[in-house]
XYZ file of C-alpha atoms in Angstrom:
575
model
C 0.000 0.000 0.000
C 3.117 2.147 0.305
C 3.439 1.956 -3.613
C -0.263 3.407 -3.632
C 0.718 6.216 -1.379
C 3.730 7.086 -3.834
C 1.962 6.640 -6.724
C -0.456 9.622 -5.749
C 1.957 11.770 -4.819
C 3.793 11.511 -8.061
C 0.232 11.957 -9.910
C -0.360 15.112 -7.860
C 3.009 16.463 -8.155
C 3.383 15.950 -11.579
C 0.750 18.340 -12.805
C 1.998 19.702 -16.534
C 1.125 23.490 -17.191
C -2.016 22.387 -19.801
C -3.545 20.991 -16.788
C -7.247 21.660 -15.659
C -9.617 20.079 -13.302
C -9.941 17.111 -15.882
C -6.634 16.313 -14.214
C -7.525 16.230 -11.110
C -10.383 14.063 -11.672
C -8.551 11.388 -13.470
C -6.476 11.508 -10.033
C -9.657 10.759 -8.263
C -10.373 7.864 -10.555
C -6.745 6.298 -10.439
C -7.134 6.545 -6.534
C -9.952 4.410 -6.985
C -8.436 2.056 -9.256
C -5.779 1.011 -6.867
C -7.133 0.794 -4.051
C -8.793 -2.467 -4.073
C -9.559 -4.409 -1.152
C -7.377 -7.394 -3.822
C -4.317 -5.900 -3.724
C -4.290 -4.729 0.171
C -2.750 -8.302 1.391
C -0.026 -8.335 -1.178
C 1.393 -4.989 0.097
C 0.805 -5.519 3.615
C 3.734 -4.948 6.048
C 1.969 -4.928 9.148
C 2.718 -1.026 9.971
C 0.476 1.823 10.952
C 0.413 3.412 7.506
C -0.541 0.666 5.891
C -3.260 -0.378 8.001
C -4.750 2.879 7.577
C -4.196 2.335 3.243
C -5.701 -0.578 3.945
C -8.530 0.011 6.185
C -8.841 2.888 3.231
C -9.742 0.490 0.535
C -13.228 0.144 2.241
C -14.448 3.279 1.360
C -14.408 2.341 -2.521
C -15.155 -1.084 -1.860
C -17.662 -2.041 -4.654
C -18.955 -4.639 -2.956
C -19.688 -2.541 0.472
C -21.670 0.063 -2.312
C -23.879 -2.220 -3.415
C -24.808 -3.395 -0.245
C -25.422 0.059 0.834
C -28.042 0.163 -2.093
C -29.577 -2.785 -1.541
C -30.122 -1.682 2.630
C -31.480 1.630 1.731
C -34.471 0.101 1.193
C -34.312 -2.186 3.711
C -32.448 -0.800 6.946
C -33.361 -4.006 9.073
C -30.827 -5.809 6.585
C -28.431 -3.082 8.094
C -28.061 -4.690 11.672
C -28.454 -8.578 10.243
C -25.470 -7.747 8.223
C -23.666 -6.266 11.187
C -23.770 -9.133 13.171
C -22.640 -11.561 10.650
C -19.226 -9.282 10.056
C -18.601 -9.331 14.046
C -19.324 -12.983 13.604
C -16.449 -13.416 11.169
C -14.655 -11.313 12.825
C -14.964 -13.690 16.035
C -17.076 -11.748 18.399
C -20.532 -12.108 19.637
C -23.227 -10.118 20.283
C -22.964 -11.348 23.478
C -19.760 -10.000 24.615
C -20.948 -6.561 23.916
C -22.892 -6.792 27.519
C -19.441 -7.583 29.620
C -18.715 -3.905 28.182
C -21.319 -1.747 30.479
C -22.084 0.574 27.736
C -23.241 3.540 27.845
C -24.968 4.668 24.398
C -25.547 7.945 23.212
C -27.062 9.524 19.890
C -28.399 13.388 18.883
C -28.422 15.359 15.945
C -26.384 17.938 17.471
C -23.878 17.897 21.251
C -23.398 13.776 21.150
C -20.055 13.716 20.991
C -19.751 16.634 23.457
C -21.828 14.717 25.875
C -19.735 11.379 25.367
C -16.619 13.682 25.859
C -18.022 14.968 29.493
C -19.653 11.469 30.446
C -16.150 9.680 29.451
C -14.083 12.804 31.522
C -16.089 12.568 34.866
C -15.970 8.223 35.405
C -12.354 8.693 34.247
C -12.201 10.778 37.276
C -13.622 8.270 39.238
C -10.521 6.121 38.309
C -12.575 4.207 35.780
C -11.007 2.306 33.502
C -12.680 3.957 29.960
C -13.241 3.040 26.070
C -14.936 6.074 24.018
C -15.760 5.556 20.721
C -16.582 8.414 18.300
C -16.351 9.773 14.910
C -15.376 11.270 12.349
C -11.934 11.924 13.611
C -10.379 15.070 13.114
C -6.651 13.957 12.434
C -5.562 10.372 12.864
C -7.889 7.682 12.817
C -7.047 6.275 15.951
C -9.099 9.538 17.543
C -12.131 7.387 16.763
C -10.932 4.166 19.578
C -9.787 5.914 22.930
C -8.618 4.496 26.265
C -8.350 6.450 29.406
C -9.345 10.122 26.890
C -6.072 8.989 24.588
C -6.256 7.764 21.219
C -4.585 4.127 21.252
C -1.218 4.090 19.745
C -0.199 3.585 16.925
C 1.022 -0.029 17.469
C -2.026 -1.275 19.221
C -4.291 0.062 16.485
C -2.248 -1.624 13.905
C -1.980 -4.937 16.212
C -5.916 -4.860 16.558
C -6.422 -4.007 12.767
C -4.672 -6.646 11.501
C -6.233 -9.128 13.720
C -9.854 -7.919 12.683
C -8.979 -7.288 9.237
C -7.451 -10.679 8.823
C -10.142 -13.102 10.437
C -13.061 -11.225 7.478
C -10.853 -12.113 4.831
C -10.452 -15.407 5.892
C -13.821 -15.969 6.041
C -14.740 -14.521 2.752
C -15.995 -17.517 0.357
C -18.274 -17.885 -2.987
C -21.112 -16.729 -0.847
C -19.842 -14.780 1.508
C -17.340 -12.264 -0.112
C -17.960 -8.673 1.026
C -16.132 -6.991 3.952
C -17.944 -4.589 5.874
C -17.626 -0.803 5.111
C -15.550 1.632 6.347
C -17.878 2.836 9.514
C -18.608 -0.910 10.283
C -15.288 -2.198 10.237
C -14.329 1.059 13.099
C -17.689 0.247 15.405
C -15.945 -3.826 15.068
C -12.429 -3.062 15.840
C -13.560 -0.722 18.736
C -15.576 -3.209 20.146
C -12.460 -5.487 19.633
C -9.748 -3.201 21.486
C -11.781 -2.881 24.291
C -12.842 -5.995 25.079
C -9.075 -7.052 24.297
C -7.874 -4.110 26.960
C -10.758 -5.210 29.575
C -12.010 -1.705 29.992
C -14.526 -0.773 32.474
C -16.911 0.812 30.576
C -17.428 2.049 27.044
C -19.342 5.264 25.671
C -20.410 4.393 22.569
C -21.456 7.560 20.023
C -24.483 6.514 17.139
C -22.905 7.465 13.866
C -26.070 8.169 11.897
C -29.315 8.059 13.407
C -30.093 5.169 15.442
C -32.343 2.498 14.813
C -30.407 0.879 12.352
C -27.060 2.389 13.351
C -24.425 -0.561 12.867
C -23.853 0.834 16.966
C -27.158 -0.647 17.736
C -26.131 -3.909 18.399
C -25.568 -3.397 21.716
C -28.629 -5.575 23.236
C -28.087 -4.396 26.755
C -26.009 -1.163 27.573
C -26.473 0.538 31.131
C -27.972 3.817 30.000
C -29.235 5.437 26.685
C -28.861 9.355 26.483
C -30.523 11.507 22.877
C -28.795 15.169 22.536
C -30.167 18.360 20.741
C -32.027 17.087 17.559
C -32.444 18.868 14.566
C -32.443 18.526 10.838
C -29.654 16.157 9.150
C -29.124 13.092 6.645
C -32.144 13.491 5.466
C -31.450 11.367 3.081
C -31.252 8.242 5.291
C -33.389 9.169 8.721
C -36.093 11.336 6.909
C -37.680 15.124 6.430
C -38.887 15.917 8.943
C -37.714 16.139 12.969
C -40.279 13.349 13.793
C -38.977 11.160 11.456
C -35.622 11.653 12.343
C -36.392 11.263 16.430
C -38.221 7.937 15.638
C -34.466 6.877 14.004
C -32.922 8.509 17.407
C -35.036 6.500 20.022
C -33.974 3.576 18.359
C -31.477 2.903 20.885
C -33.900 2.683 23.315
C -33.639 -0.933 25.055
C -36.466 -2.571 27.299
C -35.716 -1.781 30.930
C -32.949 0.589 30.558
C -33.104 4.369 31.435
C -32.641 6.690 29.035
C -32.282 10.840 29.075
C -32.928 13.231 27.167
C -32.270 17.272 26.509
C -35.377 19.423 26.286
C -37.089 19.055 22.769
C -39.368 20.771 20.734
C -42.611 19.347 21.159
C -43.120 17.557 18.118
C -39.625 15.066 18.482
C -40.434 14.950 22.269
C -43.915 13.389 21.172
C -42.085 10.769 19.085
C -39.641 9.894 21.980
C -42.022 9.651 24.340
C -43.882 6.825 21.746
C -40.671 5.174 21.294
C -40.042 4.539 25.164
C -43.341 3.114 25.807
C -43.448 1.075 22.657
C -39.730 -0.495 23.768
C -40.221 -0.227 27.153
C -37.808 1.683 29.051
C -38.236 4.799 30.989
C -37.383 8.411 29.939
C -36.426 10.967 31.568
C -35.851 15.112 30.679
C -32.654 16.627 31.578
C -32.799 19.657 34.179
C -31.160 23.033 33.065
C -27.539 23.193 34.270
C -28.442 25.697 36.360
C -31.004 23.704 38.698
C -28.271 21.436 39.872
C -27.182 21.482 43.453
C -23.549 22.811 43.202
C -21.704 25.202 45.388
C -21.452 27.634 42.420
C -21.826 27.290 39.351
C -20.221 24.522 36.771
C -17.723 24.994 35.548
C -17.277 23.536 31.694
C -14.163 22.911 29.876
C -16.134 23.303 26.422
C -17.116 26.504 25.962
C -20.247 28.076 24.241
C -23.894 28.041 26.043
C -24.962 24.763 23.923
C -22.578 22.819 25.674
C -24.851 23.443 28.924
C -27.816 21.076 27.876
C -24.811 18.265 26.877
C -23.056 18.576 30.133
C -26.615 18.227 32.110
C -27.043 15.211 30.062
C -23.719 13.988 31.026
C -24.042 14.204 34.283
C -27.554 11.969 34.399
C -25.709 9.577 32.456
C -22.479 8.692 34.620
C -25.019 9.235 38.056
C -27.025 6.577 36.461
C -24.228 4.442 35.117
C -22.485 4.661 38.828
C -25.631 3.842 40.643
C -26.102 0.725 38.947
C -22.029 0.009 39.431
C -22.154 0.529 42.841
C -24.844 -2.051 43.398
C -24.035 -5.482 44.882
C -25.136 -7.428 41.856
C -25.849 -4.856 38.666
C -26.698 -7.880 36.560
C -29.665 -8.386 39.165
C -31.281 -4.785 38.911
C -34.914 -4.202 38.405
C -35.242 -2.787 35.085
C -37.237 0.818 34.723
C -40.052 0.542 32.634
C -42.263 3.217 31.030
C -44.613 5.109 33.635
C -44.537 8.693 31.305
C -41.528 11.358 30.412
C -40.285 12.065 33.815
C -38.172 14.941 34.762
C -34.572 13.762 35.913
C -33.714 14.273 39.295
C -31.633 16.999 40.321
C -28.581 15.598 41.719
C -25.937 17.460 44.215
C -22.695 16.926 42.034
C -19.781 15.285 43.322
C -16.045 16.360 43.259
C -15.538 14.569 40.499
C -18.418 15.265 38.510
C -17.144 18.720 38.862
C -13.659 18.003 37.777
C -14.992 16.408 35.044
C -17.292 18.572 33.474
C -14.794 21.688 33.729
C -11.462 19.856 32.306
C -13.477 18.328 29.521
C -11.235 18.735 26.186
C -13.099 17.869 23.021
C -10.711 19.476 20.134
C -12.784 21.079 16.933
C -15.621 22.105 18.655
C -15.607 25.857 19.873
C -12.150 25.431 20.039
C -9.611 28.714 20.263
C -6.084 28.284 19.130
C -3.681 31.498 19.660
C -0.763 32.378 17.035
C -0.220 35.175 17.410
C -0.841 37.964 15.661
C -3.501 34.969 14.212
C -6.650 33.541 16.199
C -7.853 30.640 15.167
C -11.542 30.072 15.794
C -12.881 26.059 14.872
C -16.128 24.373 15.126
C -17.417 21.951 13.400
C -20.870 23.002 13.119
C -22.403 21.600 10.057
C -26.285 21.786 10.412
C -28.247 25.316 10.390
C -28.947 24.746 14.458
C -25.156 23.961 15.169
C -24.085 26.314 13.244
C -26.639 29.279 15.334
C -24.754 28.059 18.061
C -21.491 28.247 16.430
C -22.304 31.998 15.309
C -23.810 33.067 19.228
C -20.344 31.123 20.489
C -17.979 33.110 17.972
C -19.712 36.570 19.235
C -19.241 35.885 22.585
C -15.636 35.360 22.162
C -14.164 37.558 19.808
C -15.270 41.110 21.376
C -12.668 40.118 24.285
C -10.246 39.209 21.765
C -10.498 42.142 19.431
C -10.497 44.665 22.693
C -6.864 42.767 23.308
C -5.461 43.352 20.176
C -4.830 46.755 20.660
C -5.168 47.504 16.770
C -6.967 47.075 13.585
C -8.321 43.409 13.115
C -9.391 41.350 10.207
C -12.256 39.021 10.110
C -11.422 36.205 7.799
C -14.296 33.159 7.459
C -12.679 29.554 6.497
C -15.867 27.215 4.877
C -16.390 24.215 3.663
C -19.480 21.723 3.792
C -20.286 18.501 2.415
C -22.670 15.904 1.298
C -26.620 17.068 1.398
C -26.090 19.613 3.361
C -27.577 23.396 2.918
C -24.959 25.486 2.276
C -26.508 28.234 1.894
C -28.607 28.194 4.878
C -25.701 27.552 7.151
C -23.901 30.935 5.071
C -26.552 33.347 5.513
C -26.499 32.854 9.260
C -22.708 33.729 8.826
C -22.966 36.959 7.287
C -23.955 39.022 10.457
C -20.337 37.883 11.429
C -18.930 40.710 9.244
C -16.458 38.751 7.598
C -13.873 41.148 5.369
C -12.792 37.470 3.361
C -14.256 34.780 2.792
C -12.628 32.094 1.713
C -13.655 28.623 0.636
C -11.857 25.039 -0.247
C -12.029 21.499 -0.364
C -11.360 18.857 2.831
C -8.069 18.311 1.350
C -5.303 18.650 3.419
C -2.794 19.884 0.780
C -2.811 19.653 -3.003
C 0.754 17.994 -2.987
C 0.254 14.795 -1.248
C 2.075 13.423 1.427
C 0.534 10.376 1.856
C -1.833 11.325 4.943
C -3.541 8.032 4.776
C -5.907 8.936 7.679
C -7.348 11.720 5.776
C -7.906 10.654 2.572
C -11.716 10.145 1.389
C -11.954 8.461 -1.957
C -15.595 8.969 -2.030
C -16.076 12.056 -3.385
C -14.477 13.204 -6.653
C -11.916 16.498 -6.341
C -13.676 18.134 -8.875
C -16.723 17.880 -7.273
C -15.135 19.126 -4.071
C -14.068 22.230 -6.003
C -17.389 22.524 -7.890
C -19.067 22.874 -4.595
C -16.515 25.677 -2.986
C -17.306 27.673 -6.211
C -21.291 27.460 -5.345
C -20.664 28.421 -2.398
C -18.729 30.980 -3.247
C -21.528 32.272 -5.707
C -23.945 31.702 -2.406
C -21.730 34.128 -0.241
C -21.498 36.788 -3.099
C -25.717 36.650 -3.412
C -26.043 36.756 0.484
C -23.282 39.732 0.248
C -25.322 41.650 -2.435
C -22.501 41.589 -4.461
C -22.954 40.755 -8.589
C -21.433 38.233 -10.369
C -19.359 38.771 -12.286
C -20.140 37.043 -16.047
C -17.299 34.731 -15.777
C -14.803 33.066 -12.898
C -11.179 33.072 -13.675
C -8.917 30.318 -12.869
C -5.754 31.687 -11.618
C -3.333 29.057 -12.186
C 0.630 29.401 -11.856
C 2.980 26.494 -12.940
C -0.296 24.551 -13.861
C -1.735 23.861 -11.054
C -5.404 25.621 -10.289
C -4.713 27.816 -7.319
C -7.808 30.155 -6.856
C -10.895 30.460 -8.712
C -11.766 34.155 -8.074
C -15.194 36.157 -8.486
C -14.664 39.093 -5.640
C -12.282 40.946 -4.007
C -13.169 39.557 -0.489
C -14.014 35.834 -1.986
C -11.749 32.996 -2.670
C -11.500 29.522 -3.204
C -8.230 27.637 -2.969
C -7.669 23.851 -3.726
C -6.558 22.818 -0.584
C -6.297 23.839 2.905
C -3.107 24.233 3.260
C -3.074 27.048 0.787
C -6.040 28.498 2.172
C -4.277 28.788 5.525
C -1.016 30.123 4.481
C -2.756 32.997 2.357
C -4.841 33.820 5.301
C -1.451 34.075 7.682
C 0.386 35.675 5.053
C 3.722 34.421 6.699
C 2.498 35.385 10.045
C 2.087 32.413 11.474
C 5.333 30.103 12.874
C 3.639 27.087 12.705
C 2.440 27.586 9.063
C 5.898 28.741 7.572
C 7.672 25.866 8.939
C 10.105 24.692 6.073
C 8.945 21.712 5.864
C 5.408 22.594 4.372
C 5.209 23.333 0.894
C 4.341 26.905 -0.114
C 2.183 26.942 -3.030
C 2.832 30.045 -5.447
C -0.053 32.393 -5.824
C -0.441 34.793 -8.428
C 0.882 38.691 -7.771
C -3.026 40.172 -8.370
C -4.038 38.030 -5.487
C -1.005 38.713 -3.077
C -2.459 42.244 -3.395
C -5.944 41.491 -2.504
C -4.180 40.420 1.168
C -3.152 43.881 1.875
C -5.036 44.172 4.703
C -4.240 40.944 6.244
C -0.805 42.050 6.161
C -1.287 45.121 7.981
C -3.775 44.468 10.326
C -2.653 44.272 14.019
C -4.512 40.773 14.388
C -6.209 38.316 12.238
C -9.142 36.165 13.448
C -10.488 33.438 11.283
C -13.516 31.071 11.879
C -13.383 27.752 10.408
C -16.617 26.174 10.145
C -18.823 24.372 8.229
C -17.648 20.345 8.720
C -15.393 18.676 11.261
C -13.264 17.379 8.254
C -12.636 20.792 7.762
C -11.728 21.810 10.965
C -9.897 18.438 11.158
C -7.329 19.315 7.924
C -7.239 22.834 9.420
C -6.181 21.474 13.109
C -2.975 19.272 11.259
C -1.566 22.065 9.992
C -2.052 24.332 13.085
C -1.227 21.943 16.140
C 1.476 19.550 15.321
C 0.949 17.774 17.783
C -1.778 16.085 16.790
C 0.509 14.469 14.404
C 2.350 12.707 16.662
């Protein structure tokens, strides 16, 4: 898979002055062509790198594709077919209960709220597995022990195991290996059974009901954040639809919490529980909770309240059935109504918890000074309200600091079905004096970042999509188009697409980020990252990021943004 990772680079850096985005499509489609799940054992050398090629090769595999087609129509096939991979891959269903899950899905705050659950029974010297996604840097972010992603040699030790015992059971009938998110939610379940943790929280990846998560017959406690509007695609159009997918994870007998809702979703839930069988409670406002003070949170931004409230019903009721003499023998809670959940006096370690809580990407402030670095992830028109109400609360304090001009610089990308253009016009209020748009692709010369490569999606539709919303921002802005975009290309490769003065697009982030910094940034003129050339007429247009006594720039619109954005900016994620 190493030859894979060289061939790329030499198709990326090889680009010939007569090229266009034709070019970098055909890259797309030779990505494709050799990465076949065929070729992955003839490669293999058992490292890191090429576990993540390998684990890679199920994102295009053709056989996983078709499957998803065929499910679509049929999500119960969804979970059938999930248990027959962990079957190959020598697990049972079973052994999921030894792992005292706790299970949480949302729409919006899950992974938050698995973050501050994880953080406060860590503090009770708990013994912890979290799995989440997507990652933001390394793939090993998804599978954590003890808040740390597991190392490189015990993710590659666990891969290979897992990956090894589905191929060996592939056969005439049975020859398809499980796709990309599957394979993760396996080899999770794997490592932490393997490293006899005490507990697991377990984030849904889509939806619910038919979440390859959902499994899991009997966790300890079920928890539903914010929901809103997402994946419509797959969980419905409407909020009602999509909280029927959410209470999915309900399981007869076992408690399960929940934020405040809007009526109509709260309805649904309240159907689901008494249809499965389980209670449900409604998660008290932070502020009603017995605490000398208030709590403290390590997240910032006033969204993060509801997930932390929900946090702390989930360890209380996770550590009240621990703490009984014989859990296995407790009297399981069935429906009597939505309840309100009890407001509990938090302990010292609930309180610890909650306020050194570290969840990277999400309303997340990173100081180079004379750039600030803004990130969330927000990538639905509710998250990204919050993200907007979070990035005004913060930067007044900021700008009053500088001491000087400032200049307002928005970073967006956003992907798959997603309303771009809803999730921009909340952003102009900001006041933004660029925008600027590009791809989730790390850098246009490749450097074989295995863990952030996504074959999926073509690169010229990547680019086809920063130029609408590009054309989105302008409308929003007033401003007129203007009858044609140039492509500004030097030495061949297509460096900015412009329309505007205060609107770019650049291929990659990389290049997005060093234009923004122009050279004012340490971290992003290290010599070892390759400065792309830009044309003279746009050097110009950065004038004022040049003289400006500070630059702040939000990055927003998908984690896989924020994720390309956060390898460049803290190298220590790289590690």
């Amino acid at each position: 898979m190493l030859r894979l990772c060289r061939v790329l680079e030499r198709l990326h850096a090889c680009t010939e002055a007569s090229a266009s985005n034709r070019h970098w499509t055909r890259v797309a489609e030779l990505s494709v062509r050799f990465s076949s799940t065929k070729a992955a054992p003839r490669f293999r050398r058992m490292d890191y790198q090429d576990a993540v090629c390998t684990l890679n090769t199920l994102q295009t595999n053709a056989s996983a594709l078709e499957q998803v087609k065929r499910e679509r129509g049929h999500p119960q096939l969804q979970l059938q077919a999930m248990r027959g991979f962990l079957q190959r891959a020598g697990l049972k269903v079973e052994e999921l209960d030894r792992l005292n899950i706790i299970h949480v899905t949302g729409t919006k705050g899950k992974g938050s709220t698995c973050a501050f659950t994880e953080q406060i029974l860590r503090k009770y010297g708990f013994r912890t597995g979290f799995y989440s996604s997507p990652h933001l840097v390394q793939v090993r972010e998804r599978i954590r022990i003890n808040g740390l992603p597991i190392g490189k040699e015990l993710f590659t030790k666990y891969f290979w195991q897992v990956y090894g015992r589905l191929e060996e059971t592939k056969d005439a009938q049975i020859s398809s290996m499980p796709a990309y998110f599957r394979f993760l939610t396996i080899l999770a379940f794997h490592v932490f059974l393997q490293e006899k943790v005490d507990l697991a929280v377990i984030e849904v990846g889509i939806g619910g009901a038919y979440d390859c998560t959902n499994i899991i017959r009997r966790p300890w406690v079920c928890g539903i954040s914010s929901l809103g509007i997402d994946h419509t695609s797959i969980l419905g159009d409407t909020i009602e639809k999509i909280a029927w997918q959410k209470g999915g994870i309900f399981k007869l007998g076992v408690p399960a919490f929940t934020v405040k809702q809007p009526d109509g979703p709260m309805k649904v839930l309240q159907e689901r529980a008494e249809e499965i069988g389980c209670s449900l409670s409604v998660c008290p406002d932070l502020e009603e909770y017995e605490s000398e003070g208030s709590l403290s949170l390590g997240l910032t931004g006033h969204h993060q309240r509801s997930n932390a409230s929900l946090a702390l019903q989930l360890s209380h009721t996770w550590l009240q059935r621990h703490f009984l003499t014989d859990p296995a023998s407790s009297s399981p809670v069935e429906f009597s109504g939505v309840s309100s959940a009890p407001v509990i006096q938090p302990s010292p370690a609930m309180i610890k918890g909650l306020a050194e809580t570290e969840w990277p990407g999400r309303n997340q402030t990173l100081q180079h000074s004379p750039v600030t670095y803004f990130l969330d992830g927000a990538h639905t028109t509710r998250s990204m309200l919050a993200c907007v109400r979070w990035f005004n609360e913060v930067t007044p304090q900021h700008e009053r600091n500088a001491g000087g001009s400032v200049v307002r610089v928005l970073l967006f990308n956003a992907t798959g079905e997603r309303d771009c253009a809803a999730m921009l016009k909340l952003l102009v209020p900001c006041h933004f004096d660029f925008a600027v748009f590009c791809p989730n692709i790390t850098e246009a010369i490749a450097t074989c970042n295995a863990d952030q490569q996504n074959f999926n999606v073509s690169v010229e539709n990547m680019l086809s999509r920063c130029l609408d919303n590009q054309q989105s921002w302008r409308v929003l802005n007033g401003q007129e188009e203007k009858p044609e975009a140039e492509l500004l290309i030097r030495g061949g490769l297509p460096l900015v697409a412009e329309r505007h003065t205060d609107t770019l697009v650049f291929p990659c982030i990389l290049s997005a980020l060093q234009w923004i910094s122009q050279g004012r940034d340490s971290v992003l003129s290290d010599p070892n990252k390759c400065v792309i050339p830009v044309k003279p007429s746009i050097n110009t247009k950065a004038a004022p990021l040049r003289e400006a006594v500070s630059i702040h720039v939000l990055i927003t619109g998908s984690l896989h943004l924020v994720g390309g954005a956060l390898k460049h900016l803290d190298p220590s994620l790289n590690s």
